[in-house]
Coordinates of C-alpha atoms and ligand atoms in Angstrom, one line a residue:
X6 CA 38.1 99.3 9.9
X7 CA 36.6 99.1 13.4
X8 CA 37.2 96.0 15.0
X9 CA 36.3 96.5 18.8
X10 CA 39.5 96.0 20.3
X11 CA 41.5 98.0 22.2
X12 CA 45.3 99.3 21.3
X13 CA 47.8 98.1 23.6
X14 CA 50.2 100.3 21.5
X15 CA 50.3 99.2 18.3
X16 CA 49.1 95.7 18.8
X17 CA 45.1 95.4 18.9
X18 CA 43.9 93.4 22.2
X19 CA 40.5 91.9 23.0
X20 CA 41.0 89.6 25.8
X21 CA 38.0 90.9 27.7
X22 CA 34.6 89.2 27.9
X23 CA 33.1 92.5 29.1
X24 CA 32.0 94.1 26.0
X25 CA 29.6 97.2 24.9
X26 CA 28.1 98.7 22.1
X27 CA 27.7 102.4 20.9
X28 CA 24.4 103.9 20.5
X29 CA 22.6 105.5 17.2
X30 CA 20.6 108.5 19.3
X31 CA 19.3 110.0 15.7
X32 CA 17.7 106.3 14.9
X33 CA 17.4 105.4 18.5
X34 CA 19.0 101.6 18.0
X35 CA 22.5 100.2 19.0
X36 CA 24.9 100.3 16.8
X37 CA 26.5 96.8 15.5
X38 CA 30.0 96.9 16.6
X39 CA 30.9 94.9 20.0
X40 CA 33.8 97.1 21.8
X41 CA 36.0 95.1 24.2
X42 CA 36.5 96.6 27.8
X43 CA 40.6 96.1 28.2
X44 CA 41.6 93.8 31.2
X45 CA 43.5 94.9 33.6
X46 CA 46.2 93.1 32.5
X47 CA 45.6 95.0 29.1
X48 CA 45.7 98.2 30.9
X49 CA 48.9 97.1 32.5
X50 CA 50.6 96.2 29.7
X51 CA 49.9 99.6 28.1
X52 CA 51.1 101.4 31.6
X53 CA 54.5 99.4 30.8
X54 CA 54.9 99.8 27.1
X55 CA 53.6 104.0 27.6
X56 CA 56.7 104.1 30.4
X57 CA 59.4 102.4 28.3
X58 CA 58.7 104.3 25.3
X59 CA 58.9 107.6 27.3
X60 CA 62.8 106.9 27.8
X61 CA 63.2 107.0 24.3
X62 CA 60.1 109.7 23.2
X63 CA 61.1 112.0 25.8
X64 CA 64.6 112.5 23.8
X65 CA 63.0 112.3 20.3
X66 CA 63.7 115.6 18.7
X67 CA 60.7 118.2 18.7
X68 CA 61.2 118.5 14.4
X69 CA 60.8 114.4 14.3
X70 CA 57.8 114.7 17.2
X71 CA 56.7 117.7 15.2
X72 CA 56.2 114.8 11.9
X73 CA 54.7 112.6 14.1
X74 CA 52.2 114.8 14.7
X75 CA 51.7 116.4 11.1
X76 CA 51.0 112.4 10.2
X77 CA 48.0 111.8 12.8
X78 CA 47.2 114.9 11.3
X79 CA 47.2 113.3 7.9
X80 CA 46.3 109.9 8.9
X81 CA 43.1 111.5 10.6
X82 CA 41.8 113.0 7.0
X83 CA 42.8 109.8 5.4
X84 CA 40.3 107.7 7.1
X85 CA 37.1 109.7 5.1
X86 CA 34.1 109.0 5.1
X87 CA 34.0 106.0 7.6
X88 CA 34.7 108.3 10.5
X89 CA 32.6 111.0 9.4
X90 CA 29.7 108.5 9.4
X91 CA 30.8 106.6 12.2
X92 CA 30.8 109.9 14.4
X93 CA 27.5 110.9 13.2
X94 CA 26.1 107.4 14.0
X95 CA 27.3 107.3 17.4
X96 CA 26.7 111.1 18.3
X97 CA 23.5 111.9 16.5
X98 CA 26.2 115.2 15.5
X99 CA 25.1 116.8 11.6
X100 CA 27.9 115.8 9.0
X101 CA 28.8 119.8 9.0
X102 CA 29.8 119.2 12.5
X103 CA 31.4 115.9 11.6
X104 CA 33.8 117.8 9.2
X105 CA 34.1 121.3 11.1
X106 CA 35.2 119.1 14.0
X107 CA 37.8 117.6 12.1
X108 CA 38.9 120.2 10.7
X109 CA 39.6 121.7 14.5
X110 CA 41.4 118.4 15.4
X111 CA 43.6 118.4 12.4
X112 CA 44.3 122.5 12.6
X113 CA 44.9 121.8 16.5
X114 CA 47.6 118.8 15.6
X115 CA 49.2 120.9 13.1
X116 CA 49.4 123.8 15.8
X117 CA 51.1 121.4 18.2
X118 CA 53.2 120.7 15.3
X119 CA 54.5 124.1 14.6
X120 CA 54.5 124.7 18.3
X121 CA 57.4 122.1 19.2
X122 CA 58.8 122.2 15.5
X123 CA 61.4 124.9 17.1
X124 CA 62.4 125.0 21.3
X125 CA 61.1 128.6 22.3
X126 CA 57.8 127.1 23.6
X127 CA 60.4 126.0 26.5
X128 CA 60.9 128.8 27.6
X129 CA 64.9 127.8 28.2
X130 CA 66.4 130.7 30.1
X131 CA 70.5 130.8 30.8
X132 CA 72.1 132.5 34.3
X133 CA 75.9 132.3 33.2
X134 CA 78.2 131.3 36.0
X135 CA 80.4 134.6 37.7
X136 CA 83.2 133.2 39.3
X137 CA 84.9 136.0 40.6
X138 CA 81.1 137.7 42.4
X139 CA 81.6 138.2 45.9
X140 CA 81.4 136.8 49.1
X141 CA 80.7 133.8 47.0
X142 CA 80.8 133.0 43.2
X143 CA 77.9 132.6 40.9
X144 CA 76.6 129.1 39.5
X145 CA 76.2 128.4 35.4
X146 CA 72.5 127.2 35.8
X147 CA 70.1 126.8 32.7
X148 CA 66.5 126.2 33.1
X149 CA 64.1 124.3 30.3
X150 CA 61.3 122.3 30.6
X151 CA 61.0 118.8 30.4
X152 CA 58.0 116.4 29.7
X153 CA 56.0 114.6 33.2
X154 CA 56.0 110.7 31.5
X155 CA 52.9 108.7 30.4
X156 CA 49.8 110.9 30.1
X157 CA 45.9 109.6 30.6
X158 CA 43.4 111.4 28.6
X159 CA 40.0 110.5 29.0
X160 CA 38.1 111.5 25.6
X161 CA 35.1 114.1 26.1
X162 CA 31.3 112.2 25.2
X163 CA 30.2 116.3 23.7
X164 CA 33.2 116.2 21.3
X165 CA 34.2 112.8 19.8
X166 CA 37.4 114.4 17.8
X167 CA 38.5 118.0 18.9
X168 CA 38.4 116.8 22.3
X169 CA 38.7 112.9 22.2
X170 CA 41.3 110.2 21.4
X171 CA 43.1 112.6 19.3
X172 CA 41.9 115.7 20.9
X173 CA 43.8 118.9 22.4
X174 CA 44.8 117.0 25.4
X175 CA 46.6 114.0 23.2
X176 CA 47.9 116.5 20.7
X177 CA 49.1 118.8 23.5
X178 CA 50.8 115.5 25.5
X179 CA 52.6 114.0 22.6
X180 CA 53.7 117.3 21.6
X181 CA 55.3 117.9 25.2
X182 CA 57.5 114.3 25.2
X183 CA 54.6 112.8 27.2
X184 CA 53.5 109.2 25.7
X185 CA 49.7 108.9 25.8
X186 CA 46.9 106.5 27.0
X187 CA 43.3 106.7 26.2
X188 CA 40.5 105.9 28.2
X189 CA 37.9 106.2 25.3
X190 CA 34.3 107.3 25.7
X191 CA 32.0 104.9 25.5
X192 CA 29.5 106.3 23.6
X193 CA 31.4 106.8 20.7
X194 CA 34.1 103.5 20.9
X195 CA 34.1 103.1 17.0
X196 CA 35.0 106.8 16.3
X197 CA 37.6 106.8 19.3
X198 CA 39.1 103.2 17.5
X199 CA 39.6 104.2 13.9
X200 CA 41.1 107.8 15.1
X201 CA 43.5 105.6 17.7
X202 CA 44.2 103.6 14.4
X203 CA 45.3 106.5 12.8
X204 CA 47.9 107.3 15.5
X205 CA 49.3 104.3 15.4
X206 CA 49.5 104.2 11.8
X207 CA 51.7 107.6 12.1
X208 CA 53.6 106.7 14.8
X209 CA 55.0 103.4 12.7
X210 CA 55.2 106.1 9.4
X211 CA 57.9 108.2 12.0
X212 CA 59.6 105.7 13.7
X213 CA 58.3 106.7 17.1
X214 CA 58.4 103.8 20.0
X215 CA 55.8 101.0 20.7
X216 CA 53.9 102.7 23.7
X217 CA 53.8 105.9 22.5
X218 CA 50.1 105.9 22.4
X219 CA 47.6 103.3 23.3
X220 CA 43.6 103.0 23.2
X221 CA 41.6 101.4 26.6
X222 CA 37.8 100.5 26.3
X223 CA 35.8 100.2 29.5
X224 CA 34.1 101.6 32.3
X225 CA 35.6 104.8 33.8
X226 CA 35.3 103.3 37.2
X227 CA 37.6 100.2 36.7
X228 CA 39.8 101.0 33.8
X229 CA 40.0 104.4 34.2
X230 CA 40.5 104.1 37.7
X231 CA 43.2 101.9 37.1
X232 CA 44.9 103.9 34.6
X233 CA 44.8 107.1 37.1
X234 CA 46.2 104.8 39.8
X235 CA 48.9 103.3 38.1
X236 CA 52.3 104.1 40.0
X237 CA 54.0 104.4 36.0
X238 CA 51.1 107.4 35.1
X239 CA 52.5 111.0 35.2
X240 CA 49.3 112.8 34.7
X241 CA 45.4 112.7 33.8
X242 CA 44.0 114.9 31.5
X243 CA 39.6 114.8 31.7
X244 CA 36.7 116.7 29.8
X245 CA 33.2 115.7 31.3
X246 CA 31.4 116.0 34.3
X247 CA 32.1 117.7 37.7
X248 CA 31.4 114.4 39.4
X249 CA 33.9 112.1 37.4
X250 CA 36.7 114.7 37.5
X251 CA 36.1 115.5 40.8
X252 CA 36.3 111.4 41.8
X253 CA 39.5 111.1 39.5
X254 CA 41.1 113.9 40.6
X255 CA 40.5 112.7 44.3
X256 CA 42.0 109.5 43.4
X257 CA 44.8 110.9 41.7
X258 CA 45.8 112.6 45.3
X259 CA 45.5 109.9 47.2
X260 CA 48.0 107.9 45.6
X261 CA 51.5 107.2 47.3
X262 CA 53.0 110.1 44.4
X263 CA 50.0 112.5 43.8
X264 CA 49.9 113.3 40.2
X265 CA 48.2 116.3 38.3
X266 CA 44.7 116.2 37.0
X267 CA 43.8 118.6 34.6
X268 CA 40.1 118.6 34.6
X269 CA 37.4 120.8 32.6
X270 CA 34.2 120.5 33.8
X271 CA 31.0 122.3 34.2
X272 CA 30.0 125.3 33.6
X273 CA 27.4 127.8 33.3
X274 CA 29.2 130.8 31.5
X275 CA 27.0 133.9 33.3
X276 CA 26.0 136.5 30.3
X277 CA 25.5 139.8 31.9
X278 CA 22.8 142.3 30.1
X279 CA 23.3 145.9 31.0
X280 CA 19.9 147.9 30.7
X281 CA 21.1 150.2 27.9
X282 CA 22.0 146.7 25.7
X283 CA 18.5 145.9 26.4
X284 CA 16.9 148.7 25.9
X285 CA 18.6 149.3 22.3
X286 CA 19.2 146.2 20.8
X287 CA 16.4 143.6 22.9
X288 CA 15.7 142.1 19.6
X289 CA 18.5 141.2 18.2
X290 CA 20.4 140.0 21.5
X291 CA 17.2 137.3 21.8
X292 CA 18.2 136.3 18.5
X293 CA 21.9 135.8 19.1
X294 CA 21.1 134.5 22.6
X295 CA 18.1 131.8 21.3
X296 CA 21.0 130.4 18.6
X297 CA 23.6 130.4 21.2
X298 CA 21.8 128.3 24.2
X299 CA 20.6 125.6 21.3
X300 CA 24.0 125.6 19.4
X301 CA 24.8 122.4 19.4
X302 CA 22.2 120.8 21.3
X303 CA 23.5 122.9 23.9
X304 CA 26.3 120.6 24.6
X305 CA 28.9 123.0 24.9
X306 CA 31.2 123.4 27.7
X307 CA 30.7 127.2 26.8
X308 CA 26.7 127.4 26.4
X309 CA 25.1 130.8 27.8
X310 CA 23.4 128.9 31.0
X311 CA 22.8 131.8 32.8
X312 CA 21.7 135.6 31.8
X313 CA 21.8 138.4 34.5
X314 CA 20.1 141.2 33.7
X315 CA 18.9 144.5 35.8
X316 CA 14.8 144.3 36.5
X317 CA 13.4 147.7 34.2
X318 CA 10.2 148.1 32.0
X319 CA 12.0 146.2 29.1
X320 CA 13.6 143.1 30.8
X321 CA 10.3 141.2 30.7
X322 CA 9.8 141.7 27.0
X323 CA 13.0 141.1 26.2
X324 CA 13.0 137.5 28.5
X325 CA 9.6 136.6 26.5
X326 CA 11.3 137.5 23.4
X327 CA 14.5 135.3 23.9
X328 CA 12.3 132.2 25.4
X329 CA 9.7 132.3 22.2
X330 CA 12.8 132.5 19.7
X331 CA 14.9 129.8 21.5
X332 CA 11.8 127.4 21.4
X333 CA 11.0 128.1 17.6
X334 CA 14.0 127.3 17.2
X335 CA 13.8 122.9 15.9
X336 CA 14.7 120.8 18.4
X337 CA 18.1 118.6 17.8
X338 CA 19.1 115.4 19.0
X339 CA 21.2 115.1 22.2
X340 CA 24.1 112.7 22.1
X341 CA 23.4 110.1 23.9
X342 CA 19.6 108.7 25.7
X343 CA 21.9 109.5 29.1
X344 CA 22.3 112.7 27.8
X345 CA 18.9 113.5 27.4
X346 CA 17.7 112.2 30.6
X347 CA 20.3 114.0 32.7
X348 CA 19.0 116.9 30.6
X349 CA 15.2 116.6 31.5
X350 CA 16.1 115.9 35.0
X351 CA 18.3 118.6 35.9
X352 CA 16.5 121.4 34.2
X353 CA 13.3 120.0 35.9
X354 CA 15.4 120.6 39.1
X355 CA 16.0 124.1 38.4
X356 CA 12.7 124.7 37.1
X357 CA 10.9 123.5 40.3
X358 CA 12.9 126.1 42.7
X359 CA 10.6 128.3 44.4
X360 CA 10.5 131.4 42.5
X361 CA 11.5 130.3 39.1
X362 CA 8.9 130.4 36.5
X363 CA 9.1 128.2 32.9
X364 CA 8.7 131.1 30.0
X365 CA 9.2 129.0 27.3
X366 CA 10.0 125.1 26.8
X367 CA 9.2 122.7 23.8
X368 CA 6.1 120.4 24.9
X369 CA 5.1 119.4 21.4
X370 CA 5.8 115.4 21.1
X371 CA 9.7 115.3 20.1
X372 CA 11.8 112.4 18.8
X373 CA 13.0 110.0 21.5
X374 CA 16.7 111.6 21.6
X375 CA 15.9 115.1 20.9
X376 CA 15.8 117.5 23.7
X377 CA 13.2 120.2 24.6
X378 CA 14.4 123.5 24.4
X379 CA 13.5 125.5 27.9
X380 CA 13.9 129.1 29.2
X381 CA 13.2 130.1 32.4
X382 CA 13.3 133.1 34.9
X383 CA 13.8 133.8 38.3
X384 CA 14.6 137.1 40.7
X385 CA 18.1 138.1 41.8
X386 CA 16.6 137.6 45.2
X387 CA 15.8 134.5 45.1
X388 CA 19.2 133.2 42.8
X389 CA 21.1 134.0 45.5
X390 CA 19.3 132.2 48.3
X391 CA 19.1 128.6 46.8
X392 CA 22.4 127.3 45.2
X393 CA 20.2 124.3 43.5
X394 CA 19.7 127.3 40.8
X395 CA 23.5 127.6 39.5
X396 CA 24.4 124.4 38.8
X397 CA 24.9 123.2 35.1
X398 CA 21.8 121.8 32.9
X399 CA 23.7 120.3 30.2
X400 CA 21.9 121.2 27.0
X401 CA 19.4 123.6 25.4
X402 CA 18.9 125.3 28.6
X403 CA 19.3 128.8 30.5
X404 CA 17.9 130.6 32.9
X405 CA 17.5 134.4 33.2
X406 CA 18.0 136.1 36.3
X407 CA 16.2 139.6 37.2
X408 CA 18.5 141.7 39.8
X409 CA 16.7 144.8 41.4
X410 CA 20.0 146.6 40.8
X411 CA 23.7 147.2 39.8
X412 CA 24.5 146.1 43.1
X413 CA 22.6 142.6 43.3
X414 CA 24.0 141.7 40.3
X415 CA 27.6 142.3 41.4
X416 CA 26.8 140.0 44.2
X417 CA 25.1 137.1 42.1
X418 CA 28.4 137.2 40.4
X419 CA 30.2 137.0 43.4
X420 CA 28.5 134.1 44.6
X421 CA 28.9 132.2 41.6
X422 CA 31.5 128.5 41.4
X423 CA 34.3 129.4 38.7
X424 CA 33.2 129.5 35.4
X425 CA 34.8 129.2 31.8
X426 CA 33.3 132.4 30.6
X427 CA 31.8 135.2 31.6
X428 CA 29.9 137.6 28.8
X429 CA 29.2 140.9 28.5
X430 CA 27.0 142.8 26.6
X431 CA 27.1 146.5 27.5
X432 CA 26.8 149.7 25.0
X433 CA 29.4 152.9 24.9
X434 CA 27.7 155.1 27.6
X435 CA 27.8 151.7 29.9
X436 CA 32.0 151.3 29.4
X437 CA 32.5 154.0 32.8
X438 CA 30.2 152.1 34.9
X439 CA 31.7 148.4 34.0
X440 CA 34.7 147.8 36.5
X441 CA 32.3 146.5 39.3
X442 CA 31.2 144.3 36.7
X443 CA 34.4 143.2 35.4
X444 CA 36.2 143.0 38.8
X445 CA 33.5 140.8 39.8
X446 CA 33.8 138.3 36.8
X447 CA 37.7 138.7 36.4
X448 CA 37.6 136.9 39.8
X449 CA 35.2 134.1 38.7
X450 CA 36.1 133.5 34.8
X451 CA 38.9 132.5 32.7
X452 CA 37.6 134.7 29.2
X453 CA 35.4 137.5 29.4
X454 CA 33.6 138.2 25.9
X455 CA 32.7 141.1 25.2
X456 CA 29.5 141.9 22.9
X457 CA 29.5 138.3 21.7
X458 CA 28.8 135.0 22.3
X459 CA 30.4 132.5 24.4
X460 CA 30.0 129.6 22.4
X461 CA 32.6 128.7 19.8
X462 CA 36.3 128.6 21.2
X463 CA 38.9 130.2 19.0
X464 CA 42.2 127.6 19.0
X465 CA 45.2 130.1 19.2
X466 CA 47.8 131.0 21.6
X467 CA 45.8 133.7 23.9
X468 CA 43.3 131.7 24.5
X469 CA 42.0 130.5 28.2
X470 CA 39.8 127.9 28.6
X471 CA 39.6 126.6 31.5
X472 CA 38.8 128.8 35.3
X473 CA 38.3 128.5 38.5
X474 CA 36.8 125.6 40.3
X475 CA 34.7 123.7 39.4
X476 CA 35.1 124.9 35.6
X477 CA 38.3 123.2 35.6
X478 CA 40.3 121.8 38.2
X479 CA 43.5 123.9 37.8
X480 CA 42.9 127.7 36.8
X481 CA 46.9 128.2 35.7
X482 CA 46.6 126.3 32.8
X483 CA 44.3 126.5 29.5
X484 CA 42.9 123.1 27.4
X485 CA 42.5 124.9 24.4
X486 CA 45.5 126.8 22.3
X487 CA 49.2 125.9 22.3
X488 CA 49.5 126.8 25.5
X489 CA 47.9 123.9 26.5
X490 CA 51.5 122.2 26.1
X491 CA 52.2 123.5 29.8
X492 CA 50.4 120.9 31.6
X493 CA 52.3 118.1 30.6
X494 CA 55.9 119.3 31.6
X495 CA 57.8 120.5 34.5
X496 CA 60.9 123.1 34.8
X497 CA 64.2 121.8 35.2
X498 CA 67.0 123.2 36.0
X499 CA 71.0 121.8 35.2
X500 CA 73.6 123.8 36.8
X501 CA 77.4 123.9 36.3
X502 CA 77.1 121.4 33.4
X503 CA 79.6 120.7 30.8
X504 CA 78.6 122.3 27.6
X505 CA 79.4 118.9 26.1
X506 CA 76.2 117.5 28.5
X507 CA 74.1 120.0 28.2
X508 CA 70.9 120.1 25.4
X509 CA 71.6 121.6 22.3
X510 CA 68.8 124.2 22.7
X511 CA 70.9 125.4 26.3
X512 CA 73.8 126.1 24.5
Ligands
NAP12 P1 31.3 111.8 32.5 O1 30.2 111.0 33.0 O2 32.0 112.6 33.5 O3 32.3 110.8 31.8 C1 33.5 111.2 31.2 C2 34.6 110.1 31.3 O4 34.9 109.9 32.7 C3 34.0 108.7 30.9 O5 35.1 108.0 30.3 C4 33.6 108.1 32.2 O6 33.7 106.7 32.1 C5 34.6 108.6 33.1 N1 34.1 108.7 34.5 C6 33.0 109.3 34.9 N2 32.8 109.2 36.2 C7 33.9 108.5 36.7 C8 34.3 108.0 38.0 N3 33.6 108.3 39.1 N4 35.4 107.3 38.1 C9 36.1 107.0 37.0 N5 35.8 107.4 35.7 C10 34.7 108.1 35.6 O7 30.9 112.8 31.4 P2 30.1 112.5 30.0 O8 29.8 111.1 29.8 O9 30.9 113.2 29.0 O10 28.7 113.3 30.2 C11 27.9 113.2 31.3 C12 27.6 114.6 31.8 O11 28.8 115.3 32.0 C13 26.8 115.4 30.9 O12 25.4 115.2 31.0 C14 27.2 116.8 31.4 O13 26.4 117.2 32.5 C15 28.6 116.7 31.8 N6 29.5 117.2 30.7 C16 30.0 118.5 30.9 C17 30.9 118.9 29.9 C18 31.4 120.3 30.1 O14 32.3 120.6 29.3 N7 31.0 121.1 31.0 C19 31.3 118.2 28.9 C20 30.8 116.9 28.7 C21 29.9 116.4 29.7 P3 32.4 105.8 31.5 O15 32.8 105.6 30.1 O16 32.5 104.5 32.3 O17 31.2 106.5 31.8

């Protein structure tokens, strides 16, 4: 049941008079519920409970952390219907989403779960003392890794479960022996509370500590700033724009004792075209490419923004092609009436640059929410002159670039930000001439893809996502995939101790 207060671990708080509601972009109405930005006495209070209960979680045993997390896990599925409705009322999102994206939050959980059910995701690694090396005797030291404290994870607006309140960020935190506080997305409060109900509710099933995981309402710019600059907070994990990670992570700098921010943020995933993909399969790369850029609205972290090909007798053909089946494509509703304004505005932006012509965009009269689909195309030489063409247009959106040559397009790479993705699509008698290529985008990406799409994010243990700046603020680390776990922990190392003192998994 949504009530529109916030979890101070498990005790629900409202004593706010700032409140807000969530927004219906399908129906284009608010949504009833009244959510209650936390005080800053709330967010205190949770600071304080997340730190004491990190004495005691940080020593819970990864099996009983590992149950903990298999019962959010259940918890999640338990809630039915009311979340699958409540996300689709406050993201506009089809009910196939709905339940795919649950689906990914419980499989990521249950990941986490396996993950820390046994100690080798540590990484524990033994040097045995040798007392009798000379000139001078060798130490018994023992490294492992050991969890940072209380986590802040502010939930993603594009994915209100898989990346949200209980999220890969939570999942990956709790799993470490980090405690965990949420700064919830406002647009979608009710999902964020009954999912944050749902960890609580497993938390009291496994006996873990009061603290272990709270839920904060509010603007990003008082309680999230708060949160970030509480003294107690250990580390910041954020999905959203390159403004508001940027800004935390700033903050989280300045601060007395710096502390990590693991930040994903935009990106424009560059597809590159080689002329013999073009030239044999035009047709059906439009296809792929028109269901890729509007997947979703567009509102992927990993939508194709960008497509570089090489200027021959085909390209324009193929860029007509691709801009005609995009557009035919129905338009979809965007998350949020923000959304879709930041949409129009920025692709507006891009689309007035000199030298880039609109090939295709939806005009007809659309619902208020939905957004109009647009392709557009512009020359290599003119990419590279005017960096108001790279940056991110978050939604059903990309823009084709023409590069006289082999060697332009190297060089558009090259002056690209770091991305999440970089694509490929290339044929047999292309695979000699590709290391430019992949050099280029090795140095710029954190996944290539290779004759594929790079929307949809597999969750498994080689996967990167995540890249240079500004895709995500840290390259070393991945979001996605049980190696996500990394972020939250720090090596340690004990050295000459007792074997009586020492962890059971250093033995
Ligand atoms: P956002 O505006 O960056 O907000 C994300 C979270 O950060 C929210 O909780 C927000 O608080 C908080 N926040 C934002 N700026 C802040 C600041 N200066 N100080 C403190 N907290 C701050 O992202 P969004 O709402 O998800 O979407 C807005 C735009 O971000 C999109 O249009 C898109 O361009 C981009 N985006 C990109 C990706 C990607 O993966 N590349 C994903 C999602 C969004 P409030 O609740 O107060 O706003």
């Amino acid at each position: 049941m949504i009530t529109g207060k916030n979890f101070i671990g498990n005790k629900l708080s409202a004593k706010g008079t700032d409140t807000h509601k969530t927004f219906n972009p399908k129906l284009n109405v608010e949504n009833s519920f009244d959510f209650h930005a936390a005080t800053l006495e709330e967010v205190d209070e949770a600071v304080q409970l997340a730190s004491q209960a990190f004495k005691e979680y940080r020593k819970i045993s990864g099996k009983k952390r590992s149950e903990f997390l298999n019962a959010i896990a259940d918890e999640i599925l338990a809630l039915g219907d009311e979340l699958v409705q409540t996300y689709m009322s406050e993201s506009g999102l089809p009910e196939g989403r709905a339940i795919g994206e649950r689906g990914r939050t419980i499989f990521q959980l249950q990941s986490f779960a396996n993950l820390v059910a046994s100690e080798n995701w540590k990484q524990n690694t033994i040097d045995e003392a040798i007392p009798n090396r000379l000139p001078i005797p060798k130490d018994d030291i023992r490294k492992t890794s050991i969890p940072l404290g209380p986590v802040v994870v502010f939930a993603a607006s594009n994915f209100p479960l898989a990346f949200s309140t209980a999220g890969g960020d939570t999942a990956s935190a709790l799993a470490s022996g980090c405690p965990v506080i949420v700064k919830s997305h406002s647009m979608h409060s009710g999902t964020g509370e009954l999912v944050a109900s749902a960890i609580i509710k497993a938390a009291e099933k496994t006996g873990m500590p009061n603290g272990v995981f709270s839920n904060i309402t509010g603007s990003g710019r008082i309680v999230g700033v708060a949160l970030v600059k509480h003294p107690k907070v250990k580390a910041v994990g954020f999905t959203g724009s390159i403004s508001g990670g940027r800004a935390l992570f700033d903050i989280a700098a300045k601060r007395p004792e710096p502390i990590p921010v693991f930040a994903e943020m935009g990106s424009i995933n560059p597809v590159i075209i080689t002329e013999n993909s073009i030239a044999k399969k035009s047709a059906e790369i439009a296809s792929t490419y028109a269901g890729s850029i509007t997947m979703g609205t567009g509102q992927f972290c990993t939508n194709p923004g960008l497509i570089l090909t090489i200027e021959n007798e085909n390209t324009n053909e193929f860029i007509k092609d691709l801009a005609e089946k995009a557009t035919a494509i129905a338009p979809q509703c965007m998350l949020h009436p923000n959304i879709k304004r930041d949409f129009v505005s920025n692709g507006a932006s891009v689309s007035s640059q000199s030298g880039v012509e609109v090939v295709a965009v939806i005009e007809e009269e659309i619902e208020a929410n939905f957004a109009p689909t647009q392709v557009s195309t512009v020359s290599g030489t003119d990419f590279l002159t005017n960096p108001k063409m790279h940056q991110e247009v978050f939604g059903p959106f990309s823009l084709v670039v023409r590069c006289k040559n082999e060697a332009q397009l190297v060089e558009v790479i090259e002056g690209l930000e770091g991305q999440l993705t970089g694509t490929i699509l290339a044929e047999e008698e292309d695979y000699a001439n590709l290391s430019e290529i992949v050099d280029a985008l090795q140095n710029r990406v954190g996944r290539i893809i290779f004759n594929g799409v790079p929307t949809g994010v597999e969750v498994c243990e080689s996967m990167t996502h995540g890249g240079p700046y500004p895709a995500s603020s840290d390259s070393r680390f991945t979001a996605v995939g049980v190696g996500a776990i990394k972020r939250w922990v720090r090596p340690f190392s004990f050295q000459d101790f007792p074997k009586e003192l020492l962890p059971q998994s250093l033995i």
